Coordinates of C-alpha atoms and ligand atoms in Angstrom, one line a residue:
M1 CA 3.3 -15.6 15.1
M2 CA 3.6 -14.7 11.3
W3 CA 6.2 -12.1 10.6
I4 CA 5.2 -9.6 7.6
R5 CA 7.5 -6.8 6.5
R6 CA 7.7 -4.7 3.3
R7 CA 10.8 -5.5 1.2
G8 CA 11.5 -3.1 -1.7
L9 CA 8.2 -3.3 -3.8
G10 CA 6.9 -6.4 -2.2
V11 CA 6.1 -8.2 1.0
Q12 CA 8.0 -10.9 2.6
V13 CA 6.3 -13.3 5.2
W14 CA 7.7 -15.9 7.6
T15 CA 5.3 -18.3 8.4
P16 CA 5.8 -21.3 11.0
A17 CA 5.1 -24.9 11.5
K18 CA 2.7 -26.2 14.1
V19 CA 2.6 -29.2 16.2
N20 CA -0.5 -30.7 17.9
L21 CA 0.0 -31.2 21.8
F22 CA -3.3 -32.9 22.1
L23 CA -5.6 -34.4 19.3
E24 CA -8.7 -36.3 19.9
V25 CA -11.0 -37.1 17.2
M26 CA -14.7 -36.5 18.4
G27 CA -16.6 -38.2 15.5
R28 CA -17.1 -38.5 11.8
R29 CA -19.2 -35.8 10.2
P30 CA -21.8 -36.2 7.5
D31 CA -19.6 -34.1 5.1
G32 CA -16.7 -36.7 5.4
Y33 CA -14.7 -34.8 7.6
H34 CA -13.9 -35.5 11.3
D35 CA -14.7 -33.2 14.3
L36 CA -11.5 -32.7 16.3
A37 CA -10.4 -31.3 19.7
T38 CA -6.9 -30.3 19.3
L39 CA -4.4 -28.0 20.9
M40 CA -2.1 -26.4 18.1
L41 CA 1.3 -24.8 18.9
G42 CA 3.2 -22.7 16.4
V43 CA 6.9 -23.4 16.4
G44 CA 10.0 -21.8 15.3
W45 CA 10.6 -23.4 11.9
Y46 CA 9.5 -21.1 9.1
D47 CA 8.8 -21.2 5.2
T48 CA 9.4 -17.8 3.6
L49 CA 7.1 -16.2 0.9
E50 CA 8.2 -13.3 -1.1
L51 CA 5.3 -11.3 -2.9
L52 CA 5.5 -8.9 -5.7
E53 CA 2.7 -7.3 -7.4
R54 CA 1.8 -8.0 -11.1
S55 CA -0.3 -5.7 -13.1
D56 CA -1.5 -8.4 -15.5
G57 CA -3.8 -10.4 -13.1
E58 CA -1.6 -13.2 -13.3
V59 CA -0.9 -15.5 -10.0
I60 CA 2.5 -17.2 -10.6
L61 CA 4.2 -19.3 -7.9
H62 CA 8.0 -20.3 -8.0
C63 CA 9.2 -22.7 -5.4
D64 CA 12.8 -24.0 -4.4
T65 CA 11.2 -27.6 -3.8
A66 CA 10.8 -29.6 -6.9
E67 CA 8.3 -32.0 -5.4
L68 CA 5.9 -29.3 -4.7
S69 CA 3.5 -28.5 -7.6
T70 CA 3.2 -24.8 -8.3
G71 CA -0.1 -25.2 -10.4
P72 CA -3.7 -24.2 -9.7
E73 CA -4.0 -26.8 -7.1
N74 CA -1.4 -25.6 -5.0
L75 CA -2.9 -24.0 -1.8
I76 CA -0.8 -20.7 -2.2
V77 CA -2.2 -20.2 -5.8
R78 CA -5.7 -21.2 -4.3
A79 CA -5.4 -18.7 -1.6
A80 CA -4.6 -15.8 -4.0
Q81 CA -7.2 -16.9 -6.6
L82 CA -9.7 -16.9 -3.5
L83 CA -8.9 -13.3 -2.6
R84 CA -9.1 -12.2 -6.2
S85 CA -12.4 -13.5 -6.8
R86 CA -14.3 -12.8 -3.5
Y87 CA -13.0 -9.2 -3.6
G88 CA -13.0 -8.6 -7.5
I89 CA -9.1 -7.7 -7.4
L90 CA -7.8 -7.3 -10.7
Q91 CA -3.9 -7.3 -9.7
G92 CA -2.0 -10.2 -9.8
V93 CA 1.0 -11.6 -7.7
E94 CA 4.3 -13.3 -8.4
I95 CA 5.3 -15.4 -5.3
R96 CA 8.4 -17.1 -4.4
L97 CA 8.2 -19.8 -1.8
F98 CA 11.4 -20.8 0.1
K99 CA 10.2 -24.3 1.5
R100 CA 11.8 -25.4 4.9
I101 CA 8.8 -27.2 6.6
P102 CA 8.6 -30.6 5.4
M103 CA 5.3 -31.9 3.5
Q104 CA 3.2 -34.8 4.6
A105 CA 4.7 -34.3 8.0
G106 CA 1.5 -33.1 10.1
L107 CA 3.2 -29.8 10.7
A108 CA 0.6 -28.0 8.6
G109 CA 3.4 -26.5 6.1
G110 CA 0.8 -26.1 3.3
S111 CA -1.8 -24.5 5.5
S112 CA 0.8 -22.2 7.0
D113 CA 1.9 -21.2 3.5
A114 CA -2.0 -20.5 2.6
A115 CA -2.4 -18.4 5.6
A116 CA 0.9 -16.3 4.7
T117 CA -0.3 -15.8 1.3
L118 CA -3.8 -14.3 2.6
A119 CA -1.8 -12.3 5.1
G120 CA 0.9 -11.1 2.7
L121 CA -1.7 -10.2 0.0
N122 CA -3.9 -8.3 2.5
Q123 CA -0.7 -6.2 2.8
L124 CA 0.4 -6.0 -0.7
W125 CA -3.1 -5.2 -2.3
R126 CA -3.9 -2.9 0.8
L127 CA -7.1 -5.0 1.3
G128 CA -7.3 -3.7 5.1
H129 CA -9.1 -7.1 6.2
D130 CA -8.7 -8.1 10.2
A131 CA -7.4 -11.3 11.2
P132 CA -10.9 -12.9 11.8
T133 CA -11.9 -12.2 8.1
L134 CA -8.7 -13.8 6.9
A135 CA -9.1 -16.5 9.2
A136 CA -12.7 -17.3 7.9
L137 CA -11.5 -17.3 4.3
G138 CA -8.4 -19.6 5.4
A139 CA -11.1 -22.1 6.6
E140 CA -12.3 -22.4 3.0
L141 CA -9.0 -23.5 1.9
G142 CA -8.1 -26.1 4.6
S143 CA -8.8 -27.3 8.1
D144 CA -5.6 -25.8 9.8
V145 CA -5.5 -22.5 7.9
S146 CA -7.3 -20.4 10.5
F147 CA -5.0 -21.4 13.3
F148 CA -2.2 -19.4 11.8
F149 CA -4.0 -16.0 12.4
H150 CA -4.5 -16.8 16.2
G151 CA -1.5 -18.7 17.6
P152 CA 1.1 -19.1 19.1
A153 CA -1.4 -21.8 20.9
A154 CA -5.0 -22.3 20.4
W155 CA -7.6 -24.8 21.3
C156 CA -9.3 -25.9 17.9
T157 CA -12.4 -27.7 17.2
G158 CA -14.8 -28.4 14.3
R159 CA -12.6 -29.6 11.3
G160 CA -9.9 -27.7 13.3
E161 CA -11.0 -24.2 11.7
I162 CA -12.9 -23.2 15.2
V163 CA -9.9 -21.5 16.9
Q164 CA -9.9 -20.1 20.3
P165 CA -6.5 -18.8 21.5
F166 CA -5.0 -20.3 24.4
P167 CA -2.5 -18.2 26.6
L168 CA 0.9 -19.8 27.2
N169 CA 2.7 -18.7 30.4
Q170 CA 6.1 -19.9 29.0
A171 CA 8.0 -20.8 25.9
L172 CA 8.1 -24.7 25.4
E173 CA 11.3 -26.3 24.1
L174 CA 10.8 -29.3 21.7
V175 CA 12.7 -31.7 19.4
L176 CA 11.1 -32.3 16.1
V177 CA 12.0 -35.6 14.3
C178 CA 11.0 -35.5 10.7
P179 CA 11.3 -39.0 9.1
Q180 CA 12.0 -38.9 5.3
V181 CA 8.7 -40.8 4.6
G182 CA 5.4 -38.7 4.5
L183 CA 2.2 -39.7 5.4
S184 CA -1.2 -38.4 3.7
T185 CA -3.8 -37.0 6.0
A186 CA -6.8 -38.6 4.4
S187 CA -5.4 -41.9 4.5
V188 CA -4.6 -41.7 8.1
F189 CA -8.0 -40.5 8.8
R190 CA -9.4 -43.5 6.7
A191 CA -7.4 -45.9 8.8
L192 CA -8.6 -44.4 12.1
Q193 CA -10.8 -47.2 14.0
R194 CA -13.5 -46.1 16.2
S195 CA -12.8 -45.7 19.8
R196 CA -15.0 -46.6 22.6
S197 CA -13.9 -43.7 25.0
L198 CA -12.8 -40.2 24.1
V199 CA -9.7 -38.7 25.9
S200 CA -10.1 -35.3 27.4
G201 CA -7.9 -32.3 26.8
Q202 CA -8.7 -30.7 30.1
P203 CA -5.6 -32.3 32.0
L204 CA -3.3 -30.7 29.2
L205 CA -5.0 -27.3 29.4
E206 CA -4.7 -27.2 33.3
A207 CA -1.0 -28.4 33.1
L208 CA -0.4 -25.6 30.8
Q209 CA -2.1 -23.0 32.7
R210 CA 0.0 -24.0 35.9
G211 CA 3.2 -24.3 34.0
D212 CA 3.5 -27.8 35.2
L213 CA 5.7 -29.0 32.5
A214 CA 5.9 -32.7 33.6
A215 CA 2.1 -32.9 33.8
V216 CA 2.1 -31.4 30.2
G217 CA 4.3 -34.2 29.0
R218 CA 2.2 -36.7 30.5
S219 CA -1.1 -35.1 29.0
L220 CA 0.4 -35.1 25.4
F221 CA -2.0 -37.2 23.2
N222 CA -2.9 -37.9 19.7
R223 CA -5.5 -40.2 18.4
L224 CA -4.1 -40.5 15.0
E225 CA -0.9 -41.8 16.3
E226 CA -2.1 -45.4 16.3
P227 CA -3.4 -45.5 12.5
A228 CA -0.3 -43.4 11.3
E229 CA 2.2 -45.8 13.0
R230 CA 0.3 -49.0 11.5
L231 CA 0.6 -47.3 8.0
C232 CA 4.1 -46.0 8.5
P233 CA 6.2 -48.1 11.2
P234 CA 9.2 -45.6 11.2
V235 CA 6.9 -43.1 12.8
R236 CA 6.7 -45.4 15.9
W237 CA 10.3 -46.4 15.9
W238 CA 11.3 -42.8 15.9
R239 CA 8.8 -41.7 18.7
E240 CA 10.0 -44.6 20.7
Q241 CA 13.7 -43.5 20.2
L242 CA 12.7 -40.1 21.6
A243 CA 11.0 -41.5 24.5
A244 CA 13.7 -43.8 25.3
T245 CA 15.9 -40.6 25.9
A246 CA 14.1 -40.1 29.1
S247 CA 15.6 -43.6 30.5
L248 CA 19.0 -42.2 29.9
G249 CA 18.3 -39.5 32.6
I250 CA 17.9 -36.7 29.9
G251 CA 14.7 -34.3 30.4
C252 CA 12.4 -35.6 27.9
L253 CA 8.9 -35.3 29.3
G254 CA 7.0 -36.9 26.7
A255 CA 7.0 -37.9 23.0
R256 CA 4.1 -37.7 20.5
M257 CA 3.1 -37.7 16.8
S258 CA 2.2 -34.1 15.3
G259 CA -1.1 -34.0 13.4
S260 CA -1.5 -37.0 10.9
G261 CA 2.2 -37.5 11.0
S262 CA 4.9 -38.4 10.2
A263 CA 6.9 -35.9 12.2
V264 CA 7.1 -36.7 15.9
F265 CA 8.2 -34.4 18.6
A266 CA 9.6 -34.6 22.2
L267 CA 8.8 -32.0 25.0
A268 CA 12.0 -31.2 26.7
Q269 CA 12.4 -29.9 30.2
D270 CA 14.5 -26.9 29.0
A271 CA 16.5 -25.8 25.9
A272 CA 19.7 -27.5 27.3
E273 CA 17.9 -30.8 27.5
A274 CA 16.3 -30.6 24.1
L275 CA 20.0 -30.4 22.8
Q276 CA 20.7 -33.6 24.9
I277 CA 17.7 -35.3 23.2
T278 CA 19.0 -34.5 19.8
R279 CA 22.4 -35.5 20.7
A280 CA 21.1 -39.0 22.0
V281 CA 18.7 -39.5 19.0
A282 CA 21.8 -38.8 16.8
K283 CA 23.8 -41.6 18.4
V284 CA 21.1 -44.0 17.8
P285 CA 22.1 -46.6 15.0
A286 CA 20.2 -46.1 11.7
G287 CA 16.6 -47.3 12.0
P288 CA 13.9 -48.0 9.5
S289 CA 14.1 -44.6 7.9
T290 CA 16.3 -41.6 8.0
A291 CA 15.0 -38.4 9.6
R292 CA 16.0 -34.7 10.3
V293 CA 16.2 -33.8 13.9
L294 CA 16.0 -30.3 15.0
V295 CA 15.4 -28.1 18.3
V296 CA 12.4 -25.8 18.3
R297 CA 10.8 -23.3 20.4
S298 CA 7.1 -22.3 20.7
C299 CA 6.5 -18.9 18.7
D300 CA 6.2 -15.7 20.7
Ligands
LIG401 O1 -8.9 -29.9 5.3 P1 -7.4 -30.5 4.9 O2 -7.6 -30.4 3.4 O3 -6.3 -30.1 5.5 O4 -7.8 -32.0 5.0 C1 -7.3 -33.0 4.2 C2 -7.9 -34.2 4.5 O5 -7.9 -34.8 5.9 C3 -9.5 -34.3 4.2 O6 -9.7 -34.4 2.8 C4 -10.1 -35.3 5.0 O7 -9.9 -36.7 4.4 C5 -9.2 -35.5 6.3 N1 -9.7 -34.5 7.4 C6 -10.7 -35.1 8.2 N2 -11.1 -34.3 9.2 C7 -10.5 -33.3 9.6 C8 -9.5 -32.7 8.8 C9 -8.9 -33.5 7.8 O8 -11.2 -36.1 8.0 N3 -10.9 -32.5 10.7

């Protein structure tokens, strides 16, 4: 799912976004987090990291996006420092991040970058750790980081860090809509109201296994959609625009929010229908917030 290659004296990593085809919140935990049951899917939209060794032990991050802090609180810097302290590494690194995955979108861009840092440094510093070791380190950095060592699809529980790879029989074609306005994960969880009954992910898993795309579309679910849409009405507006393309005879099989938002996605019948959905959505008169619309395919 991640691509890692040597480039000159350094290492380059391409690391994808994810969407959640299913997300149920099982309950609140004593540590303040929530237990989840979620099907995560890597999709072909990538951030790129370039890593170059430094002999002075410094960890330095540059980023082409001004809104992103490059200080010690950045998950990339924290990932590098975690490896250095855990394994007594003296080398440093200079990292250039080319950011494409939007922030506060529920696409786990920050977690993906952290996973890419662990994987890239594992090569650059010749540490020789296996994927489960890196995934366990990733779990210390954030709930979604471990997934990126196990994609393209996985059933994730616990905070999201208990990852069980799920075999995909076919590529999935999606349309992603990323509203300009973002959502903080913590505030969406805070706005969540306790639900009386839990939704099961089993129908989605069975539909994926059968390759029954229409049933996959019907089984898409996200418990965080309701609180996120209450906090941020453009999320609902864009999701409804996507869903409404089905009534135009376009092969939109379902539309849901990803993670804690604000991105929403549609599952398309195939790549041609995905293009039709983007065209239909592009024609919609301007709504409450502008958005980026793009076609993505599940990662290999
Ligand atoms: O783990 P991560 O840093 O991605 O989580 C961000 C915030 O989202 C947490 O501080 C917490 O408020 C909320 N969260 C949660 N339950 C989860 C994952 C995240 O409550 N399983």
